[in-house]
PDB file of C-alpha atoms in Angstrom:
ATOM      1  CA  UNK A   1     121.588 103.510  95.373  1.00 85.00           C
ATOM      2  CA  UNK A   2     121.923 102.009  98.822  1.00 90.00           C
ATOM      3  CA  UNK A   3     118.648 101.102 100.531  1.00 93.00           C
ATOM      4  CA  UNK A   4     119.318 103.469 103.412  1.00 94.00           C
ATOM      5  CA  UNK A   5     120.117 106.462 101.191  1.00 96.00           C
ATOM      6  CA  UNK A   6     117.132 105.706  98.976  1.00 97.00           C
ATOM      7  CA  UNK A   7     114.716 105.655 101.913  1.00 97.00           C
ATOM      8  CA  UNK A   8     116.202 108.791 103.468  1.00 97.00           C
ATOM      9  CA  UNK A   9     115.970 110.691 100.155  1.00 97.00           C
ATOM     10  CA  UNK A  10     112.331 109.696  99.735  1.00 97.00           C
ATOM     11  CA  UNK A  11     111.474 110.673 103.293  1.00 98.00           C
ATOM     12  CA  UNK A  12     113.251 114.036 103.035  1.00 98.00           C
ATOM     13  CA  UNK A  13     111.480 114.730  99.722  1.00 98.00           C
ATOM     14  CA  UNK A  14     108.132 113.964 101.414  1.00 98.00           C
ATOM     15  CA  UNK A  15     108.982 116.281 104.329  1.00 98.00           C
ATOM     16  CA  UNK A  16     109.908 119.044 101.883  1.00 98.00           C
ATOM     17  CA  UNK A  17     106.714 118.624  99.828  1.00 98.00           C
ATOM     18  CA  UNK A  18     104.378 118.541 102.854  1.00 98.00           C
ATOM     19  CA  UNK A  19     106.350 121.024 104.959  1.00 98.00           C
ATOM     20  CA  UNK A  20     107.283 123.682 102.400  1.00 98.00           C
ATOM     21  CA  UNK A  21     105.656 123.205  98.976  1.00 98.00           C
ATOM     22  CA  UNK A  22     102.181 122.617 100.496  1.00 98.00           C
ATOM     23  CA  UNK A  23     101.908 126.347 101.241  1.00 97.00           C
ATOM     24  CA  UNK A  24     101.705 126.970  97.489  1.00 97.00           C
ATOM     25  CA  UNK A  25      98.948 124.405  96.841  1.00 97.00           C
ATOM     26  CA  UNK A  26      95.737 125.565  95.178  1.00 97.00           C
ATOM     27  CA  UNK A  27      92.992 126.404  97.659  1.00 95.00           C
ATOM     28  CA  UNK A  28      90.192 125.967  95.120  1.00 97.00           C
ATOM     29  CA  UNK A  29      87.626 123.272  95.957  1.00 96.00           C
ATOM     30  CA  UNK A  30      88.643 119.806  94.774  1.00 97.00           C
ATOM     31  CA  UNK A  31      86.795 117.892  92.058  1.00 97.00           C
ATOM     32  CA  UNK A  32      84.134 116.385  94.323  1.00 97.00           C
ATOM     33  CA  UNK A  33      83.540 119.636  96.265  1.00 97.00           C
ATOM     34  CA  UNK A  34      83.205 121.615  93.032  1.00 97.00           C
ATOM     35  CA  UNK A  35      80.766 119.127  91.497  1.00 97.00           C
ATOM     36  CA  UNK A  36      78.741 119.132  94.749  1.00 97.00           C
ATOM     37  CA  UNK A  37      78.582 122.949  94.673  1.00 97.00           C
ATOM     38  CA  UNK A  38      77.716 123.154  90.969  1.00 96.00           C
ATOM     39  CA  UNK A  39      74.993 120.530  91.099  1.00 97.00           C
ATOM     40  CA  UNK A  40      73.739 121.578  94.508  1.00 96.00           C
ATOM     41  CA  UNK A  41      74.265 118.662  96.896  1.00 96.00           C
ATOM     42  CA  UNK A  42      77.095 120.345  98.811  1.00 96.00           C
ATOM     43  CA  UNK A  43      74.489 121.513 101.330  1.00 95.00           C
ATOM     44  CA  UNK A  44      73.979 117.929 102.494  1.00 96.00           C
ATOM     45  CA  UNK A  45      77.557 117.873 103.869  1.00 96.00           C
ATOM     46  CA  UNK A  46      77.818 117.915 107.650  1.00 95.00           C
ATOM     47  CA  UNK A  47      80.656 119.478 109.556  1.00 93.00           C
ATOM     48  CA  UNK A  48      83.505 117.051 110.191  1.00 94.00           C
ATOM     49  CA  UNK A  49      83.399 115.476 113.653  1.00 91.00           C
ATOM     50  CA  UNK A  50      87.079 116.443 114.087  1.00 91.00           C
ATOM     51  CA  UNK A  51      86.623 119.978 112.749  1.00 92.00           C
ATOM     52  CA  UNK A  52      87.835 121.424 116.079  1.00 92.00           C
ATOM     53  CA  UNK A  53      90.911 119.178 116.251  1.00 94.00           C
ATOM     54  CA  UNK A  54      94.340 120.735 116.714  1.00 95.00           C
ATOM     55  CA  UNK A  55      95.363 119.833 113.144  1.00 96.00           C
ATOM     56  CA  UNK A  56      91.995 120.260 111.397  1.00 96.00           C
ATOM     57  CA  UNK A  57      92.207 121.387 107.766  1.00 95.00           C
ATOM     58  CA  UNK A  58      95.984 120.982 107.691  1.00 97.00           C
ATOM     59  CA  UNK A  59      96.843 123.779 110.088  1.00 96.00           C
ATOM     60  CA  UNK A  60      98.128 123.811 113.652  1.00 97.00           C
ATOM     61  CA  UNK A  61      95.588 125.446 115.950  1.00 95.00           C
ATOM     62  CA  UNK A  62      96.927 128.630 117.504  1.00 94.00           C
ATOM     63  CA  UNK A  63      99.683 129.173 114.922  1.00 95.00           C
ATOM     64  CA  UNK A  64      98.684 132.311 113.033  1.00 94.00           C
ATOM     65  CA  UNK A  65     101.448 132.322 110.444  1.00 96.00           C
ATOM     66  CA  UNK A  66      99.828 130.421 107.558  1.00 95.00           C
ATOM     67  CA  UNK A  67     103.145 129.186 106.135  1.00 97.00           C
ATOM     68  CA  UNK A  68     104.270 127.853 109.509  1.00 97.00           C
ATOM     69  CA  UNK A  69     100.877 126.386 110.377  1.00 97.00           C
ATOM     70  CA  UNK A  70     100.400 124.349 107.190  1.00 97.00           C
ATOM     71  CA  UNK A  71     104.078 123.398 107.078  1.00 98.00           C
ATOM     72  CA  UNK A  72     104.079 122.054 110.628  1.00 98.00           C
ATOM     73  CA  UNK A  73     100.829 120.154 109.997  1.00 98.00           C
ATOM     74  CA  UNK A  74     102.437 118.631 106.900  1.00 98.00           C
ATOM     75  CA  UNK A  75     105.576 117.595 108.771  1.00 98.00           C
ATOM     76  CA  UNK A  76     103.508 116.018 111.564  1.00 98.00           C
ATOM     77  CA  UNK A  77     101.420 114.174 108.963  1.00 98.00           C
ATOM     78  CA  UNK A  78     104.489 112.866 107.113  1.00 98.00           C
ATOM     79  CA  UNK A  79     106.078 111.597 110.329  1.00 98.00           C
ATOM     80  CA  UNK A  80     102.810 110.012 111.534  1.00 98.00           C
ATOM     81  CA  UNK A  81     102.184 108.328 108.170  1.00 98.00           C
ATOM     82  CA  UNK A  82     105.787 107.182 107.935  1.00 98.00           C
ATOM     83  CA  UNK A  83     105.893 105.639 111.402  1.00 98.00           C
ATOM     84  CA  UNK A  84     102.461 103.981 111.293  1.00 98.00           C
ATOM     85  CA  UNK A  85     102.670 102.643 107.740  1.00 98.00           C
ATOM     86  CA  UNK A  86     106.268 101.404 107.952  1.00 97.00           C
ATOM     87  CA  UNK A  87     105.443  99.772 111.291  1.00 97.00           C
ATOM     88  CA  UNK A  88     102.438  97.989 109.808  1.00 97.00           C
ATOM     89  CA  UNK A  89     104.292  96.853 106.671  1.00 98.00           C
ATOM     90  CA  UNK A  90     107.220  95.541 108.724  1.00 97.00           C
ATOM     91  CA  UNK A  91     104.707  93.552 110.804  1.00 96.00           C
ATOM     92  CA  UNK A  92     102.893  91.976 107.847  1.00 95.00           C
ATOM     93  CA  UNK A  93     106.003  91.322 105.726  1.00 94.00           C
ATOM     94  CA  UNK A  94     107.380  87.902 104.964  1.00 87.00           C
ATOM     95  CA  UNK A  95     110.179  87.378 107.454  1.00 80.00           C
ATOM     96  CA  UNK A  96     113.511  86.625 105.824  1.00 67.00           C
ATOM     97  CA  UNK A  97     114.146  82.909 105.582  1.00 59.00           C
ATOM     98  CA  UNK A  98     110.464  81.954 105.484  1.00 55.00           C
ATOM     99  CA  UNK A  99     108.747  80.519 102.421  1.00 52.00           C
ATOM    100  CA  UNK A 100     106.807  82.774 100.080  1.00 47.00           C
TER     101      UNK A 100
ATOM    102  CA  UNK B   1      87.743 112.974  96.508  1.00 90.00           C
ATOM    103  CA  UNK B   2      87.455 112.649 100.274  1.00 96.00           C
ATOM    104  CA  UNK B   3      83.735 112.344 100.949  1.00 97.00           C
ATOM    105  CA  UNK B   4      82.394 114.491 103.829  1.00 97.00           C
ATOM    106  CA  UNK B   5      79.794 113.227 106.293  1.00 97.00           C
ATOM    107  CA  UNK B   6      76.235 113.727 105.087  1.00 97.00           C
ATOM    108  CA  UNK B   7      76.514 113.252 101.297  1.00 98.00           C
ATOM    109  CA  UNK B   8      75.596 109.574 101.495  1.00 98.00           C
ATOM    110  CA  UNK B   9      73.138 108.055 103.996  1.00 97.00           C
ATOM    111  CA  UNK B  10      74.284 105.929 106.927  1.00 98.00           C
ATOM    112  CA  UNK B  11      73.051 102.479 105.720  1.00 98.00           C
ATOM    113  CA  UNK B  12      74.899 102.874 102.405  1.00 98.00           C
ATOM    114  CA  UNK B  13      78.002 104.180 104.194  1.00 98.00           C
ATOM    115  CA  UNK B  14      77.915 101.205 106.571  1.00 98.00           C
ATOM    116  CA  UNK B  15      77.527  98.720 103.699  1.00 98.00           C
ATOM    117  CA  UNK B  16      80.525 100.135 101.836  1.00 98.00           C
ATOM    118  CA  UNK B  17      82.521 100.259 105.086  1.00 98.00           C
ATOM    119  CA  UNK B  18      81.868  96.524 105.475  1.00 98.00           C
ATOM    120  CA  UNK B  19      83.031  95.822 101.902  1.00 98.00           C
ATOM    121  CA  UNK B  20      86.117  98.003 102.415  1.00 98.00           C
ATOM    122  CA  UNK B  21      86.895  96.183 105.679  1.00 98.00           C
ATOM    123  CA  UNK B  22      86.784  92.814 103.895  1.00 98.00           C
ATOM    124  CA  UNK B  23      89.117  94.231 101.217  1.00 98.00           C
ATOM    125  CA  UNK B  24      91.553  95.533 103.825  1.00 98.00           C
ATOM    126  CA  UNK B  25      91.514  92.208 105.700  1.00 97.00           C
ATOM    127  CA  UNK B  26      92.239  90.324 102.456  1.00 97.00           C
ATOM    128  CA  UNK B  27      95.042  92.803 101.711  1.00 97.00           C
ATOM    129  CA  UNK B  28      96.652  92.200 105.108  1.00 96.00           C
ATOM    130  CA  UNK B  29      96.960  88.542 104.077  1.00 95.00           C
ATOM    131  CA  UNK B  30      97.848  89.222 100.437  1.00 95.00           C
ATOM    132  CA  UNK B  31     100.513  91.830 101.184  1.00 96.00           C
ATOM    133  CA  UNK B  32     102.657  89.198 102.858  1.00 91.00           C
ATOM    134  CA  UNK B  33     103.693  87.730  99.495  1.00 87.00           C
ATOM    135  CA  UNK B  34     104.871  91.041  98.027  1.00 87.00           C
ATOM    136  CA  UNK B  35     106.534  92.500 101.140  1.00 95.00           C
ATOM    137  CA  UNK B  36     109.916  91.379 102.398  1.00 94.00           C
ATOM    138  CA  UNK B  37     112.720  93.041 104.366  1.00 94.00           C
ATOM    139  CA  UNK B  38     113.562  95.227 101.365  1.00 94.00           C
ATOM    140  CA  UNK B  39     110.147  96.119  99.990  1.00 95.00           C
ATOM    141  CA  UNK B  40     108.290  96.678 103.294  1.00 97.00           C
ATOM    142  CA  UNK B  41     110.155  99.959 103.943  1.00 97.00           C
ATOM    143  CA  UNK B  42     109.404 101.033 100.333  1.00 97.00           C
ATOM    144  CA  UNK B  43     105.699 100.447 101.055  1.00 98.00           C
ATOM    145  CA  UNK B  44     105.973 102.685 104.131  1.00 98.00           C
ATOM    146  CA  UNK B  45     107.737 105.327 102.078  1.00 98.00           C
ATOM    147  CA  UNK B  46     105.056 105.066  99.378  1.00 98.00           C
ATOM    148  CA  UNK B  47     102.281 105.778 101.916  1.00 98.00           C
ATOM    149  CA  UNK B  48     104.306 108.688 103.327  1.00 98.00           C
ATOM    150  CA  UNK B  49     104.946 110.170  99.882  1.00 98.00           C
ATOM    151  CA  UNK B  50     101.256 109.836  98.936  1.00 98.00           C
ATOM    152  CA  UNK B  51     100.237 111.657 102.134  1.00 98.00           C
ATOM    153  CA  UNK B  52     102.658 114.485 101.312  1.00 98.00           C
ATOM    154  CA  UNK B  53     101.637 114.829  97.670  1.00 98.00           C
ATOM    155  CA  UNK B  54      97.919 114.680  98.508  1.00 98.00           C
ATOM    156  CA  UNK B  55      98.473 118.046 100.243  1.00 98.00           C
ATOM    157  CA  UNK B  56      99.535 119.571  96.928  1.00 98.00           C
ATOM    158  CA  UNK B  57      96.337 120.580  95.159  1.00 98.00           C
ATOM    159  CA  UNK B  58      96.958 121.706  91.592  1.00 98.00           C
ATOM    160  CA  UNK B  59      94.486 123.806  89.579  1.00 97.00           C
ATOM    161  CA  UNK B  60      92.664 121.848  86.854  1.00 96.00           C
ATOM    162  CA  UNK B  61      89.938 124.177  85.568  1.00 88.00           C
ATOM    163  CA  UNK B  62      88.356 127.470  86.578  1.00 85.00           C
ATOM    164  CA  UNK B  63      87.866 127.324  90.340  1.00 94.00           C
ATOM    165  CA  UNK B  64      88.633 123.606  90.634  1.00 97.00           C
ATOM    166  CA  UNK B  65      91.662 121.800  92.003  1.00 98.00           C
ATOM    167  CA  UNK B  66      92.773 118.209  92.224  1.00 97.00           C
ATOM    168  CA  UNK B  67      95.518 116.286  93.931  1.00 97.00           C
ATOM    169  CA  UNK B  68      97.262 112.975  93.544  1.00 98.00           C
ATOM    170  CA  UNK B  69      95.227 109.922  94.509  1.00 98.00           C
ATOM    171  CA  UNK B  70      98.246 107.626  94.423  1.00 98.00           C
ATOM    172  CA  UNK B  71      96.538 104.291  93.764  1.00 98.00           C
ATOM    173  CA  UNK B  72      98.347 103.547  90.497  1.00 98.00           C
ATOM    174  CA  UNK B  73     101.644 104.765  91.949  1.00 98.00           C
ATOM    175  CA  UNK B  74     101.350 102.480  94.971  1.00 98.00           C
ATOM    176  CA  UNK B  75     100.100  99.515  92.912  1.00 98.00           C
ATOM    177  CA  UNK B  76     103.063  99.668  90.536  1.00 98.00           C
ATOM    178  CA  UNK B  77     105.630 100.248  93.313  1.00 98.00           C
ATOM    179  CA  UNK B  78     104.459  97.746  95.950  1.00 97.00           C
ATOM    180  CA  UNK B  79     101.622  95.651  94.462  1.00 97.00           C
ATOM    181  CA  UNK B  80      97.841  95.897  94.880  1.00 97.00           C
ATOM    182  CA  UNK B  81      97.529  94.498  98.424  1.00 98.00           C
ATOM    183  CA  UNK B  82     100.145  96.762  99.973  1.00 98.00           C
ATOM    184  CA  UNK B  83      98.691  99.624  97.881  1.00 98.00           C
ATOM    185  CA  UNK B  84      95.249  99.094  99.448  1.00 98.00           C
ATOM    186  CA  UNK B  85      96.834  99.183 102.905  1.00 98.00           C
ATOM    187  CA  UNK B  86      98.921 102.280 102.117  1.00 98.00           C
ATOM    188  CA  UNK B  87      95.925 104.240 100.797  1.00 98.00           C
ATOM    189  CA  UNK B  88      93.762 103.152 103.737  1.00 98.00           C
ATOM    190  CA  UNK B  89      96.341 104.347 106.277  1.00 98.00           C
ATOM    191  CA  UNK B  90      96.551 107.711 104.496  1.00 98.00           C
ATOM    192  CA  UNK B  91      92.747 108.084 104.463  1.00 98.00           C
ATOM    193  CA  UNK B  92      92.480 107.115 108.143  1.00 98.00           C
ATOM    194  CA  UNK B  93      95.101 109.636 109.261  1.00 98.00           C
ATOM    195  CA  UNK B  94      93.604 112.372 107.085  1.00 98.00           C
ATOM    196  CA  UNK B  95      90.157 111.844 108.618  1.00 97.00           C
ATOM    197  CA  UNK B  96      91.359 111.409 112.211  1.00 96.00           C
ATOM    198  CA  UNK B  97      94.110 114.031 112.414  1.00 96.00           C
ATOM    199  CA  UNK B  98      93.241 116.584 109.741  1.00 97.00           C
ATOM    200  CA  UNK B  99      89.414 116.423 109.538  1.00 96.00           C
ATOM    201  CA  UNK B 100      89.813 115.697 105.799  1.00 97.00           C
ATOM    202  CA  UNK B 101      86.980 113.346 104.832  1.00 96.00           C
ATOM    203  CA  UNK B 102      84.124 112.394 107.142  1.00 96.00           C
ATOM    204  CA  UNK B 103      84.509 109.568 109.641  1.00 96.00           C
ATOM    205  CA  UNK B 104      81.122 108.081 108.724  1.00 96.00           C
ATOM    206  CA  UNK B 105      82.160 108.308 105.054  1.00 98.00           C
ATOM    207  CA  UNK B 106      85.535 106.644 105.562  1.00 98.00           C
ATOM    208  CA  UNK B 107      84.312 103.290 104.245  1.00 98.00           C
ATOM    209  CA  UNK B 108      82.933 104.981 101.115  1.00 98.00           C
ATOM    210  CA  UNK B 109      86.199 106.794 100.428  1.00 98.00           C
ATOM    211  CA  UNK B 110      88.276 103.699 101.188  1.00 98.00           C
ATOM    212  CA  UNK B 111      86.158 101.631  98.799  1.00 98.00           C
ATOM    213  CA  UNK B 112      86.626 104.186  95.990  1.00 98.00           C
ATOM    214  CA  UNK B 113      90.303 104.977  96.483  1.00 98.00           C
ATOM    215  CA  UNK B 114      91.926 102.036  98.308  1.00 98.00           C
ATOM    216  CA  UNK B 115      90.042  99.306  96.451  1.00 98.00           C
ATOM    217  CA  UNK B 116      88.430 100.422  93.155  1.00 98.00           C
ATOM    218  CA  UNK B 117      91.257 102.755  92.079  1.00 98.00           C
ATOM    219  CA  UNK B 118      93.902 100.175  93.081  1.00 98.00           C
ATOM    220  CA  UNK B 119      92.366  97.224  91.225  1.00 98.00           C
ATOM    221  CA  UNK B 120      91.508  99.295  88.142  1.00 98.00           C
ATOM    222  CA  UNK B 121      95.158 100.410  88.124  1.00 98.00           C
ATOM    223  CA  UNK B 122      96.301  96.807  88.542  1.00 98.00           C
ATOM    224  CA  UNK B 123      94.140  95.536  85.651  1.00 98.00           C
ATOM    225  CA  UNK B 124      95.208  98.297  83.254  1.00 98.00           C
ATOM    226  CA  UNK B 125      98.883  98.243  84.217  1.00 98.00           C
ATOM    227  CA  UNK B 126      99.349  94.490  83.840  1.00 96.00           C
ATOM    228  CA  UNK B 127      97.306  94.356  80.614  1.00 97.00           C
ATOM    229  CA  UNK B 128      99.594  97.011  79.132  1.00 97.00           C
ATOM    230  CA  UNK B 129     102.707  95.284  80.485  1.00 96.00           C
ATOM    231  CA  UNK B 130     101.806  92.179  78.460  1.00 95.00           C
ATOM    232  CA  UNK B 131     101.698  94.200  75.225  1.00 96.00           C
ATOM    233  CA  UNK B 132     104.562  96.622  75.825  1.00 95.00           C
ATOM    234  CA  UNK B 133     108.305  95.851  75.832  1.00 93.00           C
ATOM    235  CA  UNK B 134     109.751  95.017  79.258  1.00 91.00           C
ATOM    236  CA  UNK B 135     111.656  98.259  79.659  1.00 95.00           C
ATOM    237  CA  UNK B 136     111.740 100.895  82.380  1.00 96.00           C
ATOM    238  CA  UNK B 137     110.209 103.552  80.148  1.00 96.00           C
ATOM    239  CA  UNK B 138     107.268 101.358  79.150  1.00 97.00           C
ATOM    240  CA  UNK B 139     106.754 100.477  82.832  1.00 97.00           C
ATOM    241  CA  UNK B 140     106.518 104.185  83.677  1.00 98.00           C
ATOM    242  CA  UNK B 141     104.222 104.817  80.676  1.00 98.00           C
ATOM    243  CA  UNK B 142     101.894 101.945  81.644  1.00 98.00           C
ATOM    244  CA  UNK B 143     101.786 103.325  85.203  1.00 98.00           C
ATOM    245  CA  UNK B 144     100.800 106.722  83.790  1.00 98.00           C
ATOM    246  CA  UNK B 145      97.927 105.310  81.733  1.00 98.00           C
ATOM    247  CA  UNK B 146      96.711 103.286  84.724  1.00 98.00           C
ATOM    248  CA  UNK B 147      96.861 106.488  86.815  1.00 98.00           C
ATOM    249  CA  UNK B 148      94.932 108.471  84.210  1.00 98.00           C
ATOM    250  CA  UNK B 149      92.040 105.996  84.223  1.00 98.00           C
ATOM    251  CA  UNK B 150      92.077 105.197  87.964  1.00 98.00           C
ATOM    252  CA  UNK B 151      90.909 108.697  88.929  1.00 98.00           C
ATOM    253  CA  UNK B 152      87.680 108.825  86.850  1.00 98.00           C
ATOM    254  CA  UNK B 153      87.102 105.177  87.900  1.00 98.00           C
ATOM    255  CA  UNK B 154      87.127 106.211  91.572  1.00 98.00           C
ATOM    256  CA  UNK B 155      84.871 109.160  90.685  1.00 98.00           C
ATOM    257  CA  UNK B 156      82.416 106.800  88.947  1.00 98.00           C
ATOM    258  CA  UNK B 157      82.472 104.608  92.040  1.00 98.00           C
ATOM    259  CA  UNK B 158      81.397 107.626  94.112  1.00 98.00           C
ATOM    260  CA  UNK B 159      78.507 108.147  91.672  1.00 98.00           C
ATOM    261  CA  UNK B 160      77.427 104.549  92.277  1.00 98.00           C
ATOM    262  CA  UNK B 161      77.314 105.326  96.009  1.00 98.00           C
ATOM    263  CA  UNK B 162      75.421 108.544  95.248  1.00 98.00           C
ATOM    264  CA  UNK B 163      72.892 106.602  93.165  1.00 98.00           C
ATOM    265  CA  UNK B 164      72.334 104.104  95.978  1.00 98.00           C
ATOM    266  CA  UNK B 165      72.216 106.346  99.003  1.00 97.00           C
ATOM    267  CA  UNK B 166      72.492 110.088  98.376  1.00 97.00           C
ATOM    268  CA  UNK B 167      70.842 112.420 100.845  1.00 97.00           C
ATOM    269  CA  UNK B 168      70.102 114.711  97.867  1.00 96.00           C
ATOM    270  CA  UNK B 169      67.805 114.151  94.883  1.00 95.00           C
ATOM    271  CA  UNK B 170      69.746 115.656  91.963  1.00 96.00           C
ATOM    272  CA  UNK B 171      69.885 113.463  88.860  1.00 96.00           C
ATOM    273  CA  UNK B 172      72.464 110.689  88.892  1.00 97.00           C
ATOM    274  CA  UNK B 173      73.353 111.226  85.228  1.00 97.00           C
ATOM    275  CA  UNK B 174      74.169 114.895  85.890  1.00 97.00           C
ATOM    276  CA  UNK B 175      76.424 113.912  88.797  1.00 98.00           C
ATOM    277  CA  UNK B 176      78.074 111.190  86.683  1.00 98.00           C
ATOM    278  CA  UNK B 177      78.832 113.551  83.792  1.00 98.00           C
ATOM    279  CA  UNK B 178      80.250 116.235  86.092  1.00 97.00           C
ATOM    280  CA  UNK B 179      82.285 113.828  88.241  1.00 98.00           C
ATOM    281  CA  UNK B 180      83.838 111.918  85.341  1.00 98.00           C
ATOM    282  CA  UNK B 181      84.462 115.083  83.296  1.00 97.00           C
ATOM    283  CA  UNK B 182      86.274 116.831  86.160  1.00 97.00           C
ATOM    284  CA  UNK B 183      88.230 113.754  87.208  1.00 98.00           C
ATOM    285  CA  UNK B 184      89.526 113.004  83.721  1.00 97.00           C
ATOM    286  CA  UNK B 185      91.285 116.379  83.990  1.00 97.00           C
ATOM    287  CA  UNK B 186      92.616 115.518  87.462  1.00 98.00           C
ATOM    288  CA  UNK B 187      93.682 112.155  86.001  1.00 98.00           C
ATOM    289  CA  UNK B 188      96.072 113.941  83.648  1.00 98.00           C
ATOM    290  CA  UNK B 189      97.872 115.461  86.648  1.00 98.00           C
ATOM    291  CA  UNK B 190      97.755 112.048  88.334  1.00 98.00           C
ATOM    292  CA  UNK B 191      99.415 110.473  85.285  1.00 98.00           C
ATOM    293  CA  UNK B 192     102.216 113.050  85.151  1.00 98.00           C
ATOM    294  CA  UNK B 193     103.051 112.744  88.876  1.00 98.00           C
ATOM    295  CA  UNK B 194     102.873 108.943  88.685  1.00 98.00           C
ATOM    296  CA  UNK B 195     105.194 108.753  85.653  1.00 98.00           C
ATOM    297  CA  UNK B 196     107.666 111.063  87.388  1.00 98.00           C
ATOM    298  CA  UNK B 197     107.619 109.198  90.711  1.00 98.00           C
ATOM    299  CA  UNK B 198     107.717 105.689  89.210  1.00 98.00           C
ATOM    300  CA  UNK B 199     110.497 106.885  86.878  1.00 98.00           C
ATOM    301  CA  UNK B 200     112.515 108.221  89.819  1.00 97.00           C
ATOM    302  CA  UNK B 201     112.266 104.930  91.746  1.00 97.00           C
ATOM    303  CA  UNK B 202     113.061 102.905  88.595  1.00 97.00           C
ATOM    304  CA  UNK B 203     116.140 105.045  88.017  1.00 97.00           C
ATOM    305  CA  UNK B 204     117.485 104.568  91.550  1.00 95.00           C
ATOM    306  CA  UNK B 205     116.133 101.205  92.791  1.00 96.00           C
ATOM    307  CA  UNK B 206     114.388  99.320  89.973  1.00 96.00           C
ATOM    308  CA  UNK B 207     114.983  96.063  91.887  1.00 95.00           C
ATOM    309  CA  UNK B 208     112.346  97.118  94.447  1.00 96.00           C
ATOM    310  CA  UNK B 209     109.579  97.967  91.961  1.00 97.00           C
ATOM    311  CA  UNK B 210     106.773  95.365  92.017  1.00 96.00           C
ATOM    312  CA  UNK B 211     105.537  96.257  88.536  1.00 96.00           C
ATOM    313  CA  UNK B 212     109.011  95.942  87.033  1.00 96.00           C
ATOM    314  CA  UNK B 213     110.496  92.911  88.773  1.00 89.00           C
ATOM    315  CA  UNK B 214     107.205  90.974  89.059  1.00 64.00           C
ATOM    316  CA  UNK B 215     107.778  88.565  86.175  1.00 51.00           C
ATOM    317  CA  UNK B 216     111.438  88.072  86.949  1.00 50.00           C
ATOM    318  CA  UNK B 217     110.764  87.323  90.602  1.00 49.00           C
ATOM    319  CA  UNK B 218     108.348  84.533  89.693  1.00 47.00           C
ATOM    320  CA  UNK B 219     111.076  82.880  87.604  1.00 48.00           C
ATOM    321  CA  UNK B 220     113.643  83.205  90.341  1.00 50.00           C
ATOM    322  CA  UNK B 221     115.618  80.036  91.024  1.00 51.00           C
ATOM    323  CA  UNK B 222     115.431  79.050  94.645  1.00 53.00           C
ATOM    324  CA  UNK B 223     117.786  76.822  96.541  1.00 53.00           C
ATOM    325  CA  UNK B 224     116.113  73.968  98.299  1.00 52.00           C
TER     326      UNK B 224
END
């Protein structure tokens, strides 16, 4: 597969997973949260400093439709991660023509 | 396994943040050798895919869910240094944008997931690669086993942090048993997703996969 097609397919798959499939994710507490509840130390958790942020808990503030809210948050997250990480990796990479 | 603020005291959090920062700095240097014009975009895609799949919590037991960690996946696809960077970027964005994981606990989470899980995956994957035939299917299988073990390893690393600096006084052995028990189950999901994703990349662009081309690349003949 050509590099360009490969990267586009992977990016589109990520957009689909975070933008559409994420709505169907389990909302049960994750492993650490569940253990903290069962054993009792969950009460020591403090509220997240960004808890009032526009994208807190993977939802867009003000969007009431749950499917739309989580989907949009996922799409924003995928684009942000894609841009920032690819930018960083392109910066640290070995430039073509230089020694390993 | 994103740790909220408050579970672990500030001195312990700061100490692990310092260790994680040293690991990230070393990875910025180390990643240079595994990233070139072709593999750097794959590393960006790997981070992006891990962010997306970390949103997909799957049920593991009554009232408990888990999601991909992605350390073994990233290690096999782009090598341990780029994997540490990819996981750290994901954790940073999750804490800053989505309030997932406490800011004061970021160093703790980065130590467990971007460093411990990555290097445990690296050790297991390359040990298995030495024993197994050099085929695509054994590469995917070795990635799966590394994934399976990397999750309880990261969970055990959290228990170490709990033992050093918890703000609660519940017994460490109880926390260890519960954390490892739960995360072995999550590790099974981790293994399945990792085998599928590594398999998909091997099927389309095996030439980009660090854990598959590694030995060949070191034998590459270079023109002077």
